[in-house]
Coordinates of C-alpha atoms in Angstrom, one line a residue:
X1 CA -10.1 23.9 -15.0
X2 CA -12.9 25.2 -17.1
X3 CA -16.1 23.1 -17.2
X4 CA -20.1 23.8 -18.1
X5 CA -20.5 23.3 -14.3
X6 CA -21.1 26.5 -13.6
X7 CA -24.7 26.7 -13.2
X8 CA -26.3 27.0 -10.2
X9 CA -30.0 26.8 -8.6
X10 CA -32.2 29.2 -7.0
X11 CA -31.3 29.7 -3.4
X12 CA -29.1 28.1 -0.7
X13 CA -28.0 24.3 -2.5
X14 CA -28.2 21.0 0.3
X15 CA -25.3 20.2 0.7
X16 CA -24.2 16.6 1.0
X17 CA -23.5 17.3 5.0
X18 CA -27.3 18.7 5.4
X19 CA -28.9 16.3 3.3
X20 CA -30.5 14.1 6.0
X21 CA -28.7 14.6 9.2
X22 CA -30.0 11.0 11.0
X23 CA -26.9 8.3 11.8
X24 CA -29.6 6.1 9.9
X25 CA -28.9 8.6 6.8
X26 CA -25.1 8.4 7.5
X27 CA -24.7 4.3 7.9
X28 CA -27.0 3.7 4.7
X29 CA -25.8 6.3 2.6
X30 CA -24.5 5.5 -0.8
X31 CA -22.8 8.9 -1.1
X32 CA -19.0 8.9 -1.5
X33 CA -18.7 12.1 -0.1
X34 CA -19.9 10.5 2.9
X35 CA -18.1 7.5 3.0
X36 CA -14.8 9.4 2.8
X37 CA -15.7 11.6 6.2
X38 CA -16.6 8.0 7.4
X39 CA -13.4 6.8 6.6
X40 CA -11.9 9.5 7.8
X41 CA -13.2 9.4 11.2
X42 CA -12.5 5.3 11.6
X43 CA -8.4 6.0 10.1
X44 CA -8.0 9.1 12.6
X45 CA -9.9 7.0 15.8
X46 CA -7.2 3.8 14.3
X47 CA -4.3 6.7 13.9
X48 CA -4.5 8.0 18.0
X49 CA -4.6 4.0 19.2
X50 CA -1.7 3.5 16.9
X51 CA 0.2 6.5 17.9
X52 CA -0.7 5.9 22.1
X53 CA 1.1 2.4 21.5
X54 CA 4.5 4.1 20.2
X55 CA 4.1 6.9 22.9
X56 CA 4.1 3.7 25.3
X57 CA 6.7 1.9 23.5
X58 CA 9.0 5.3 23.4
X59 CA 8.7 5.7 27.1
X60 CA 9.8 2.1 27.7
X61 CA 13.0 3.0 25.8
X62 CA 13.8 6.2 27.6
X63 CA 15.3 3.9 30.0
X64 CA 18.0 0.8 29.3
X65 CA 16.3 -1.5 31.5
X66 CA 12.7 -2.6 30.8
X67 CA 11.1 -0.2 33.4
X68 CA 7.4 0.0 32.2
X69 CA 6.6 -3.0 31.1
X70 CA 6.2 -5.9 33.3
X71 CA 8.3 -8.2 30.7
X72 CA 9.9 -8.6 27.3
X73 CA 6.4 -10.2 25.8
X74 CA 4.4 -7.2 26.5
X75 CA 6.8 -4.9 24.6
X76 CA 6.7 -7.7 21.7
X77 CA 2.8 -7.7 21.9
X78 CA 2.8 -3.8 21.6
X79 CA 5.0 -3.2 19.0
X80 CA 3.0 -6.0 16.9
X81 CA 0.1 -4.0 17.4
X82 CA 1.4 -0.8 16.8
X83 CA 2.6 -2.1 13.1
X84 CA -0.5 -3.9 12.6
X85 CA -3.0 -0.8 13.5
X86 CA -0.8 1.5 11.9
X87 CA -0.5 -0.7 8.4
X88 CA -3.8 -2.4 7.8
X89 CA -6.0 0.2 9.8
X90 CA -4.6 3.5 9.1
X91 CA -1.6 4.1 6.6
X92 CA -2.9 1.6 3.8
X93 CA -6.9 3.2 3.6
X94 CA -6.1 6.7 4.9
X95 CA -5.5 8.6 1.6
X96 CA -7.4 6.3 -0.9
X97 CA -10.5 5.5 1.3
X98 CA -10.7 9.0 2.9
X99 CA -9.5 11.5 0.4
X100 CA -9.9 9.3 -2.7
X101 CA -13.3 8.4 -2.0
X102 CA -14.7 12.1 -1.5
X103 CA -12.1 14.1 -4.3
X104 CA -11.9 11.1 -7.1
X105 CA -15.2 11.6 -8.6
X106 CA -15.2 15.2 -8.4
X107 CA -12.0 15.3 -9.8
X108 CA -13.3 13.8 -13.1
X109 CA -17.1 15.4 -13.1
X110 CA -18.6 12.7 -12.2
X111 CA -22.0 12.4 -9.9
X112 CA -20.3 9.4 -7.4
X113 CA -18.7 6.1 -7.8
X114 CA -19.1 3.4 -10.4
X115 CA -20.3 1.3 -7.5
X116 CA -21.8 3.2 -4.6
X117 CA -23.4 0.4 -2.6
X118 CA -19.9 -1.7 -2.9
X119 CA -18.3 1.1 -1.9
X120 CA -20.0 1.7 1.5
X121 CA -19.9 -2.2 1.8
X122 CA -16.0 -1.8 1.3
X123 CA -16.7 0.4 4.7
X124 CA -18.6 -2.1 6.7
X125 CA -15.7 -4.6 5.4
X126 CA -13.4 -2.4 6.7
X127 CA -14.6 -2.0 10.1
X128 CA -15.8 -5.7 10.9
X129 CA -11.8 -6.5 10.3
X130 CA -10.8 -3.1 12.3
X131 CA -13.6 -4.1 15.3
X132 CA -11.7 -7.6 15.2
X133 CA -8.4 -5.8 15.7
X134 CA -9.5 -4.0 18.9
X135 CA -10.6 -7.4 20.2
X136 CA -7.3 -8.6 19.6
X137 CA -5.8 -5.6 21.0
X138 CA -8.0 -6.1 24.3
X139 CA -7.2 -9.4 24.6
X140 CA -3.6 -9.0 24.7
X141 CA -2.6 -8.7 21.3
X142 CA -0.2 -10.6 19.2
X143 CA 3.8 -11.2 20.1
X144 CA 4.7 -12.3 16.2
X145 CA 5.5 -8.7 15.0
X146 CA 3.6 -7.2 12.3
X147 CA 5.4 -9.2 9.3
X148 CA 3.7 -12.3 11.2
X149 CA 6.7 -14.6 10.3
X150 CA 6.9 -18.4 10.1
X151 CA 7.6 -20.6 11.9
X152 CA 6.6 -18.7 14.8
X153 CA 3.3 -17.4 13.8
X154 CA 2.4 -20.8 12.8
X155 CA 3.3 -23.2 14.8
X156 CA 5.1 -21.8 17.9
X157 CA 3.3 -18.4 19.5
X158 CA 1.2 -18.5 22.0
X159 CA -1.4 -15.7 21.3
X160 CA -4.3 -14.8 19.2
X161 CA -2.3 -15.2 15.6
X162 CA -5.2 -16.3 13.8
X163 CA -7.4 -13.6 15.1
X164 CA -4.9 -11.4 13.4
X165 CA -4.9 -12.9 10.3
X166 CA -8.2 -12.7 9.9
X167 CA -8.2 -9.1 10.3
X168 CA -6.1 -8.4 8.6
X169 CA -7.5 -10.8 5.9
X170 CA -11.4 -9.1 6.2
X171 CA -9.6 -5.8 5.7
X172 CA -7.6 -6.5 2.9
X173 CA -11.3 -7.0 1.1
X174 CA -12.3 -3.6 1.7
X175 CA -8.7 -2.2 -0.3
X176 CA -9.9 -4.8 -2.9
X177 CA -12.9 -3.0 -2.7
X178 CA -11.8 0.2 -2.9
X179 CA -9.4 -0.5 -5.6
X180 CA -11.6 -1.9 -7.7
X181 CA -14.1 0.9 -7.6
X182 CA -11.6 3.2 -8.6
X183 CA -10.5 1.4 -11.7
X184 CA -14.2 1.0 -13.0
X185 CA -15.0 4.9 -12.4
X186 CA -11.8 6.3 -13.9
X187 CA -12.0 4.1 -17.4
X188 CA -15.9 4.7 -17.6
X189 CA -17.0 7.8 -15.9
X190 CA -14.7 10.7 -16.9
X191 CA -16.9 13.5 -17.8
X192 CA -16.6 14.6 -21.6
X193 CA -13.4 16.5 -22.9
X194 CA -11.5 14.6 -19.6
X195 CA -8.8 12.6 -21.1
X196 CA -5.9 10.6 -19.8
X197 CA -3.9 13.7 -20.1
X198 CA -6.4 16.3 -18.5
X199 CA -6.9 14.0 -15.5
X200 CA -5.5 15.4 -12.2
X201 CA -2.5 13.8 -11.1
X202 CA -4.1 13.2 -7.9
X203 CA -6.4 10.7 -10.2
X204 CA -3.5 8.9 -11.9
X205 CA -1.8 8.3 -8.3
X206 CA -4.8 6.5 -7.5
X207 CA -5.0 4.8 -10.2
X208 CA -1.9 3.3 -10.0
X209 CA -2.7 2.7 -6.1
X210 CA -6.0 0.7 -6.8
X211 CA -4.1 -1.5 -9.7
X212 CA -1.8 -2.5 -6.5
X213 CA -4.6 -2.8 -4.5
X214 CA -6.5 -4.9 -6.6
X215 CA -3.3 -7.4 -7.9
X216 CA -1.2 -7.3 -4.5
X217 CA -4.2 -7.6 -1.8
X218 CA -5.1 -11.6 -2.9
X219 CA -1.7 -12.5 -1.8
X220 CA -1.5 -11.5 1.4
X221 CA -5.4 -12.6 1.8
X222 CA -3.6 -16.3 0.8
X223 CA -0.4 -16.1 3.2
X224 CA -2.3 -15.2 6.2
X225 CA -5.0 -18.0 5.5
X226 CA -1.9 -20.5 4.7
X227 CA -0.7 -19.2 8.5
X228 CA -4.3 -20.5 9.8
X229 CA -4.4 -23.8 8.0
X230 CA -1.0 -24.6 9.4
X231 CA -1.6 -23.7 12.8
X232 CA -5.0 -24.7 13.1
X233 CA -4.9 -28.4 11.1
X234 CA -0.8 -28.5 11.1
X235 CA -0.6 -28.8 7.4
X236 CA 3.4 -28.6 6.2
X237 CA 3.7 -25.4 4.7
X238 CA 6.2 -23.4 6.4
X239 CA 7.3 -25.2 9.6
X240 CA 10.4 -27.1 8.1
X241 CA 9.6 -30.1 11.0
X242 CA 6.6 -30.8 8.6
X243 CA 8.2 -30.6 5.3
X244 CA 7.4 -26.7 5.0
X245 CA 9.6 -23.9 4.4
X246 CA 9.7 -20.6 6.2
X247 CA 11.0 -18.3 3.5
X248 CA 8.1 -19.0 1.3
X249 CA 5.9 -16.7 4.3
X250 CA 8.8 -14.1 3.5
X251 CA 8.4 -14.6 -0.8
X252 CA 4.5 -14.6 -0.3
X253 CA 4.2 -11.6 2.2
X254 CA 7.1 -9.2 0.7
X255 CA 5.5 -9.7 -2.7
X256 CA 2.9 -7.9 -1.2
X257 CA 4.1 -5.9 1.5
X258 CA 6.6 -4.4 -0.3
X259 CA 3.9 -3.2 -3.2
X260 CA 2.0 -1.7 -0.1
X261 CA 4.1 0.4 0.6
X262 CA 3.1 2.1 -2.7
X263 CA -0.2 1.6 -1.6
X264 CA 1.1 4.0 1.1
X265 CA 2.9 6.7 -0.5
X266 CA 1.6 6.8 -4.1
X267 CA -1.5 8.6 -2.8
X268 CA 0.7 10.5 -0.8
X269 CA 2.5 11.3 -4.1
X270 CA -0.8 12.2 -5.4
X271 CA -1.6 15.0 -2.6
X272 CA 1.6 16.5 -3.1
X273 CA 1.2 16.9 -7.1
X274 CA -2.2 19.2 -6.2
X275 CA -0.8 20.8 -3.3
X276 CA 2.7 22.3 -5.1
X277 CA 1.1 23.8 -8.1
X278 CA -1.6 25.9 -6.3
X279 CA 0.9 27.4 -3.8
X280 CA 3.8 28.2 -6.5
X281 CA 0.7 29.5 -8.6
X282 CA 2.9 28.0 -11.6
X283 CA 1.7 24.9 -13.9
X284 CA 3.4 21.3 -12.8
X285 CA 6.4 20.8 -14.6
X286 CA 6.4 17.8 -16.2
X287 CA 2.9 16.6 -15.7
X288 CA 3.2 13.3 -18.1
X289 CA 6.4 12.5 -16.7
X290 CA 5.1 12.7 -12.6
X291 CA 1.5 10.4 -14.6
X292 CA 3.9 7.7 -16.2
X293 CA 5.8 7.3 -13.0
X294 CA 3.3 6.4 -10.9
X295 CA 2.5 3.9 -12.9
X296 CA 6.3 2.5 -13.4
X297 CA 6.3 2.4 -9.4
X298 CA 3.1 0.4 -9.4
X299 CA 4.8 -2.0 -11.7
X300 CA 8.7 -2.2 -10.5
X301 CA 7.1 -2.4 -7.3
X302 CA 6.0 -5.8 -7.8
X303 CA 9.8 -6.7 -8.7
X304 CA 11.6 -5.9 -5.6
X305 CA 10.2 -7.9 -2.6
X306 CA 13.4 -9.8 -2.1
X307 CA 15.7 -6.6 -0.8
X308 CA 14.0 -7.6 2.5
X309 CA 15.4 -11.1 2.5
X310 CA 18.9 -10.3 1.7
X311 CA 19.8 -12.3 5.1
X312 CA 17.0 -14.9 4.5
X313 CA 20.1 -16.8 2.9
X314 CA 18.9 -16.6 -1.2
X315 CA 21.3 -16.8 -3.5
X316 CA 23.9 -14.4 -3.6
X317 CA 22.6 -13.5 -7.5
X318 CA 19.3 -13.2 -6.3
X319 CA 20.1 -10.6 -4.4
X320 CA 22.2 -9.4 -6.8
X321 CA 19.2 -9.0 -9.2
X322 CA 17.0 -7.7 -5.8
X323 CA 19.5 -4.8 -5.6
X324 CA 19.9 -3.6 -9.0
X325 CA 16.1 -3.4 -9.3
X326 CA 15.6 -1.4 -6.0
X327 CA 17.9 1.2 -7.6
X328 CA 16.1 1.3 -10.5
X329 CA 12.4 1.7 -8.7
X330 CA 13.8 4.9 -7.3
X331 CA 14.2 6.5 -10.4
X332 CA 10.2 7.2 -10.8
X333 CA 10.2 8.4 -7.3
X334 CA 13.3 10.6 -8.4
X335 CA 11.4 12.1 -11.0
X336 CA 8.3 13.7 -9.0
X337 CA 10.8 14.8 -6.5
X338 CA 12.7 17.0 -9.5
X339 CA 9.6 17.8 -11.1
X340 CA 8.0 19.2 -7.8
X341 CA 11.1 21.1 -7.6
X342 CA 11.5 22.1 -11.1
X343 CA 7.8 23.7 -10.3
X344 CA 9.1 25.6 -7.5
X345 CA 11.3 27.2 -9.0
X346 CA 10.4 30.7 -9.9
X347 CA 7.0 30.4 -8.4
X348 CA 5.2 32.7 -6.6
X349 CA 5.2 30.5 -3.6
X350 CA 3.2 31.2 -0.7
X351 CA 3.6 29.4 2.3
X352 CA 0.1 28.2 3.8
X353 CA -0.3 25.2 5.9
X354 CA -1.3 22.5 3.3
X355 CA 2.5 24.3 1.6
X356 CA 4.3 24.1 4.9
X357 CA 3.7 19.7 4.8
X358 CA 4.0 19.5 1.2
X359 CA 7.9 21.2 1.7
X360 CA 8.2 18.8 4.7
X361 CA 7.1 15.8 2.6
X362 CA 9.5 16.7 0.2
X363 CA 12.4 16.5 2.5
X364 CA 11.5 14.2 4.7
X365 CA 10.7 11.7 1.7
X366 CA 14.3 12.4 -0.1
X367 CA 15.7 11.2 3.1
X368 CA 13.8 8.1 3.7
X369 CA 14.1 7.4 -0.1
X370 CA 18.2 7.9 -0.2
X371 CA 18.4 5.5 3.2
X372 CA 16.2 3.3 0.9
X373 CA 18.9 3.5 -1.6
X374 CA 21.7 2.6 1.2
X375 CA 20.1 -0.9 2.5
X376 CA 18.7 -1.7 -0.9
X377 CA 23.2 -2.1 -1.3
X378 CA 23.6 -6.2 -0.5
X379 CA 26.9 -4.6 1.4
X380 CA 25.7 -2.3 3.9
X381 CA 22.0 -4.1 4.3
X382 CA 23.9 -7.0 5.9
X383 CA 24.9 -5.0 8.9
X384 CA 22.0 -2.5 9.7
X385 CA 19.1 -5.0 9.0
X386 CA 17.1 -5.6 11.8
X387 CA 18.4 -2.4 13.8
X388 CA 16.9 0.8 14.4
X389 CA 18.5 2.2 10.8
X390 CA 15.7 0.1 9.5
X391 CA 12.9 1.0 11.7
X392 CA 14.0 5.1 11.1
X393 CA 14.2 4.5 7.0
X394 CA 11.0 3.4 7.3
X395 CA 9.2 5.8 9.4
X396 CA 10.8 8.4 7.0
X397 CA 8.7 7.2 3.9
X398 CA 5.4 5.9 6.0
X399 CA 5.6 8.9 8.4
X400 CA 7.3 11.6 6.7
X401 CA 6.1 10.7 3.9
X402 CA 2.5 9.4 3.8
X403 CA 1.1 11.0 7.2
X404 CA 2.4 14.1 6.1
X405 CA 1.1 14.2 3.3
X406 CA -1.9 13.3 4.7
X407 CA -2.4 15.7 7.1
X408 CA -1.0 18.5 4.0
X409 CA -4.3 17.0 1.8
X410 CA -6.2 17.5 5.0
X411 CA -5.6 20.9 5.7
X412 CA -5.6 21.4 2.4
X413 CA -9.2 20.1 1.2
X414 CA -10.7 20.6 4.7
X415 CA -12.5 23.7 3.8
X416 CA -14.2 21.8 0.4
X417 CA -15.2 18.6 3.1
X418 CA -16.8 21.0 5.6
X419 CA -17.1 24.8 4.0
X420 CA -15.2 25.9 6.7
X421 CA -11.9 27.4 7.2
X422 CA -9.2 26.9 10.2
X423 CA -7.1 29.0 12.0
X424 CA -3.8 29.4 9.8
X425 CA -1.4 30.1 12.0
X426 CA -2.6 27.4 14.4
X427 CA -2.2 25.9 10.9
X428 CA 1.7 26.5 10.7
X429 CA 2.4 25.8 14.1
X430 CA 1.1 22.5 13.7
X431 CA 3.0 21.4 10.2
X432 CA 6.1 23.1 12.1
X433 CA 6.1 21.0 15.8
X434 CA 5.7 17.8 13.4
X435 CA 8.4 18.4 10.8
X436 CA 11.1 19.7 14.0
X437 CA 9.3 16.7 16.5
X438 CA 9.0 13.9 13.9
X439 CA 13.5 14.7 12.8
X440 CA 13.9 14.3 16.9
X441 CA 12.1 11.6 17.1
X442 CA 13.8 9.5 13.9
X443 CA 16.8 10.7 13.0
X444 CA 18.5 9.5 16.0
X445 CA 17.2 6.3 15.3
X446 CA 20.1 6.3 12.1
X447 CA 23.0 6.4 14.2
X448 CA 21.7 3.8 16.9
X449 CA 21.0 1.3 13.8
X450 CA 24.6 2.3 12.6
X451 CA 25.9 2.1 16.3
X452 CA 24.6 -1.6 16.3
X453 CA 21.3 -1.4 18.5
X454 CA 18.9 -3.9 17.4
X455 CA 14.8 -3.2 16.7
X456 CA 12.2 -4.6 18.5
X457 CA 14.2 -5.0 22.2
X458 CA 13.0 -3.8 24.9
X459 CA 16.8 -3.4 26.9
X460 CA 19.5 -1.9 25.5
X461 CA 22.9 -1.2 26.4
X462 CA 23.6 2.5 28.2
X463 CA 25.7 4.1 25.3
X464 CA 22.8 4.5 23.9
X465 CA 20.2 5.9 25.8
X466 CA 21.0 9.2 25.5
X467 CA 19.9 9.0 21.7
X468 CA 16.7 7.3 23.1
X469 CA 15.7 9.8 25.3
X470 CA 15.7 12.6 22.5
X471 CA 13.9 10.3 19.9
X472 CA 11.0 10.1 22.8
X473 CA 11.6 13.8 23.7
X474 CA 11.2 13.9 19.9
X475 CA 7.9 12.5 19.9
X476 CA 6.4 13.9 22.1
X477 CA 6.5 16.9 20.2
X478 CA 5.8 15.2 17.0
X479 CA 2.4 14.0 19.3
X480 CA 1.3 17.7 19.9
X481 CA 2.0 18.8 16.1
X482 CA -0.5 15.9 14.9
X483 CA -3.0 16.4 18.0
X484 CA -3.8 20.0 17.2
X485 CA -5.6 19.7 14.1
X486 CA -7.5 17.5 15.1
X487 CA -8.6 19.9 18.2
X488 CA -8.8 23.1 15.7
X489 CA -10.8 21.1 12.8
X490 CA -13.2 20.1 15.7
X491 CA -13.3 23.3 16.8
X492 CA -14.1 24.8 12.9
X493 CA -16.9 23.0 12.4
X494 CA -18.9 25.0 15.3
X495 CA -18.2 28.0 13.3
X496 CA -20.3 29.3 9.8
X497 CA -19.3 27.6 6.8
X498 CA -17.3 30.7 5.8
X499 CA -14.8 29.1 3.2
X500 CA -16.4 29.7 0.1
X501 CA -16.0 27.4 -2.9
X502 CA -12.2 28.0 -4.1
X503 CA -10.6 30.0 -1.0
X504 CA -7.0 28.8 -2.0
X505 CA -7.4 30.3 -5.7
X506 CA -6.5 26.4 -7.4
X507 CA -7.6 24.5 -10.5
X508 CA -9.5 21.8 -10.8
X509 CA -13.2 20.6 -10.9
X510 CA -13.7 19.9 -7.2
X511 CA -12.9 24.1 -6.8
X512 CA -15.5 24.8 -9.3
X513 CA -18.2 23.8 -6.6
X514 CA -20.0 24.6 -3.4
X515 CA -18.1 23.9 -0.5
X516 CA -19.1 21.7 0.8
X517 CA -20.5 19.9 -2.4
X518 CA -24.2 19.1 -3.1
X519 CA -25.6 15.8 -2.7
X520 CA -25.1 15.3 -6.7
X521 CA -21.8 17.1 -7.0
X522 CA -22.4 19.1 -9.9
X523 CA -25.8 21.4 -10.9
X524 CA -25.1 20.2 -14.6
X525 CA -23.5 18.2 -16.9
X526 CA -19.5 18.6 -17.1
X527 CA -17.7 19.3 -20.3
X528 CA -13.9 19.8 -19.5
X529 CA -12.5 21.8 -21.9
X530 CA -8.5 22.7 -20.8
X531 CA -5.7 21.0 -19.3
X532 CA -4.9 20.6 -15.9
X533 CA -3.1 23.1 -13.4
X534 CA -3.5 26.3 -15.7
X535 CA -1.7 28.8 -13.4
X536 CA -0.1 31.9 -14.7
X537 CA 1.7 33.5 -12.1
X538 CA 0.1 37.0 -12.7
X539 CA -3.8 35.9 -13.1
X540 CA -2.8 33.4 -10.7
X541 CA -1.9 36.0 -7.7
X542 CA -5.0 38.0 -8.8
X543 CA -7.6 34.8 -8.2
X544 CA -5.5 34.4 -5.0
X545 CA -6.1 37.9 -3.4
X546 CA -9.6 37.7 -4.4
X547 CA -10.6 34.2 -2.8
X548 CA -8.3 35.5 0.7
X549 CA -10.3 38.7 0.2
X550 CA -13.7 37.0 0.0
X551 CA -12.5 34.4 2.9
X552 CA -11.6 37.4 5.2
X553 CA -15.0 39.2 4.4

């Protein structure tokens, strides 16, 4: 993308990285270039607690019997705080808050944030509720699984629900936060000649993200306080003993949870739109068709909560109407998929890392989004909810889908966060062990929801430890694939900051820049003056030799 941003000053710029090295600098800073490596840091330390409760969990399953675990209420207090870690502390800020907060306002030309001091105080927000989780997690955790359900939560478990809930309800201010920031700096501080339609798609899938943030967040803030009023002063909301009903938890928490998990993918979505372009060195295909639908998934995503209550007992039309608009939510979804392919095809395609997860995304996301299909059918949801068919569908979107995308956005705006390249083929090893280990690890999971076995037990019967063992085999591997960047990024940053400011030959403002940026993002005022994604194969292959030829020297 073309911009007036070209300028630059006399001698080596500070970067935002040098600019004041103190921790003071760092926990004050209004920077959101800052913030987003801060964020970064607190997801990935939330990410490896998350990920050593599953390795824990998937070694009690090797075996039939309970073997590790002392009794059933420990494996129900780890699995609660595997979902509840995972969710609220990694999956739901990891793309927004970490990516989002250091690409969005360079993305658009703009100097930082509408709000900068909100948005480090969406930070502190976020770890007050994260520090209160690890409490929680050191005093035993919670038994009530992560969906906190009523009665149980309420009125009937005996540990630290309310703890939990207000966690989880401190955190869900900092996506508020967040959300809101992004709204105010995309409407009012697009740099001149950036309209609607020469915004990155990365932008509009935030965009759409933060309007779900910002409308879906209150109502979980309000079911989780309802849980604390009813346990704490025994008010009849949800215990049915008091006049309450249960299923309104399930109404008030869906309608939320189930928008979250746009809140999830859609940045995800977002990655993937920058990533695919750059690497098939061909213009999206379809770019206001992959814009509109994240916004249609923001909005039917608001209409569908009640395909996780088909066994609640709701009406039979209820669910009727649940399951005709799950089908239909899928078509946006449908549409990037085709449109990412449509831009494959005939590209000059070249298979870097950040390519390698972007491909797995794409697969691994068609398969968690057809099974998504399957149980959103009133027929077939009836006999695989609550088994392990649900539990693998949704790993497939949350794991193959918005980790992987994660770590593809990573790898691929790594050298623009620290100016420094990685090792590429330690690179590709590391998207391959996680597309082959995360398929061990979940696929099997299908067939032992199909065969009948049941989520969140801690026995099984023998058939079917045999599938068990290769889902933990399976992650295992999927454990190394995700551990290694995380040892070679590390290890980058002892090196020279040898990347230079567009090494992957792409579009966009962000590339136009040092790497890594100046305090003030931009030497001069931005003027956009084309369209997105402007790749012609030919030039395209030319800019790409040159940057690999200038990253090599």
């Amino acid at each position: 993308m073309n911009a007036s941003a070209s300028a630059r000053l006399d001698g080596p710029p500070e970067d935002y990285l040098t600019a004041g090295s103190t921790v003071k600098s760092w926990l004050l800073t209004s920077d959101h270039k800052r913030i987003g490596v801060l964020y970064l840091i607190s997801v990935t330390a939330f990410f490896i607690v998350g990920g050593i409760l599953a390795g824990l969990m998937r070694l009690e399953l090797m075996t039939p019997k309970g073997d590790l675990f002392a009794s059933a209420d420990t494996y129900n207090r780890m699995f609660t705080m595997h979902g509840v870690v995972m969710i609220f502390f990694f999956l739901v800020p990891a793309i927004p808050a970490a990516l989002g907060n250091f690409l969005l306002p360079l993305m658009i030309g703009a100097r930082d944030l509408a709000f900068p001091k909100i948005n480090l105080l969406s930070w502190y927000i976020y770890i007050i509720g994260a520090a209160m989780g690890l409490y929680l997690l050191a005093q035993g955790g919670v038994d009530t699984g992560w969906t906190f359900y009523t009665p149980f939560s309420s009125m009937y478990s005996n540990t630290r629900v309310v703890t939990a809930a207000l966690a989880v309800f401190i955190t869900g201010f900092s996506s508020i936060l967040t959300g809101l920031n992004f709204l105010v700096t995309v409407h009012t501080m697009r740099a001149p000649g950036m309209t609607w339609f020469r915004m990155p798609l990365f932008v509009w899938s935030n965009y759409a993200t933060a309007l779900v943030m910002v409308l879906g967040t209150p109502v979980l803030a309000i079911s989780v306080v309802l849980v604390g009023l009813e346990r704490f002063f025994g008010f009849g909301i949800f215990d049915p003993k008091l006049g309450g009903d249960p299923i309104l938890f399930q109404h008030l928490f869906w309608f939320y949870s189930h928008p979250a998990v746009y809140i999830m993918v859609l940045p995800g979505f977002a990655v993937i739109s920058e990533i695919i372009p750059c690497f098939a060195r061909r213009p999206i295909f379809g770019y206001s068709f992959i814009a509109f639908s994240s916004v249609a998934i923001a909005v039917f995503g608001f209409l569908v909560w009640g395909h996780h209550m088909f066994v609640s007992g709701q009406s039979m039309y209820a669910g009727a109407v649940f399951s005709i608009l799950s089908f239909l939510v899928a078509i946006p979804s449908a549409i990037k998929v085709f449109n990412w392919t449509a831009t494959l095809y005939k590209g000059s395609i070249r298979f870097d890392t950040p390519m390698l997860y972007a491909l797995g995304f794409i697969g691994l996301f068609l398969v968690g989004g057809l099974t998504g299909l399957m149980v959103a059918s009133l027929a077939l949801d009836v006999h695989v909810h609550d088994t392990y068919f649900i539990v693998a569908h949704f790993h497939y979107i949350m794991v193959g889908g918005t980790v992987t995308a994660y770590m593809g956005g990573l790898h691929f705006w790594w050298p623009k966060i620290s100016g420094r390249m990685y090792p590429e083929l330690w690179g590709k090893l590391s998207a391959l062990l996680v597309f082959v280990g995360f398929n061990l690890t979940f696929f099997p999971q299908f067939i032992l929801g199909y065969l009948g076995m049941p989520r969140r037990y801690f026995e099984y019967r023998p058939e079917y430890q045999v599938l068990n063992v290769m889902s933990t085999a399976g992650a295992t591997i999927l454990a190394v694939g995700m551990l290694m960047p995380m040892v070679y990024f590390l290890l980058s940053l002892r090196g020279p900051k040898n990347a230079g400011p567009n090494p992957w030959g792409a579009t966009g403002l962000e590339w136009q820049i040092e790497s890594p940026p100046t305090t003030h993002n931009f030497h001069a005022p931005v003027v956009v003056t084309c369209d997105p994604y402007l790749y012609s194969p030919e030039e395209a292959e030319r800019e790409y030799v040159h940057a690999q030829h200038d990253h090599a020297s």
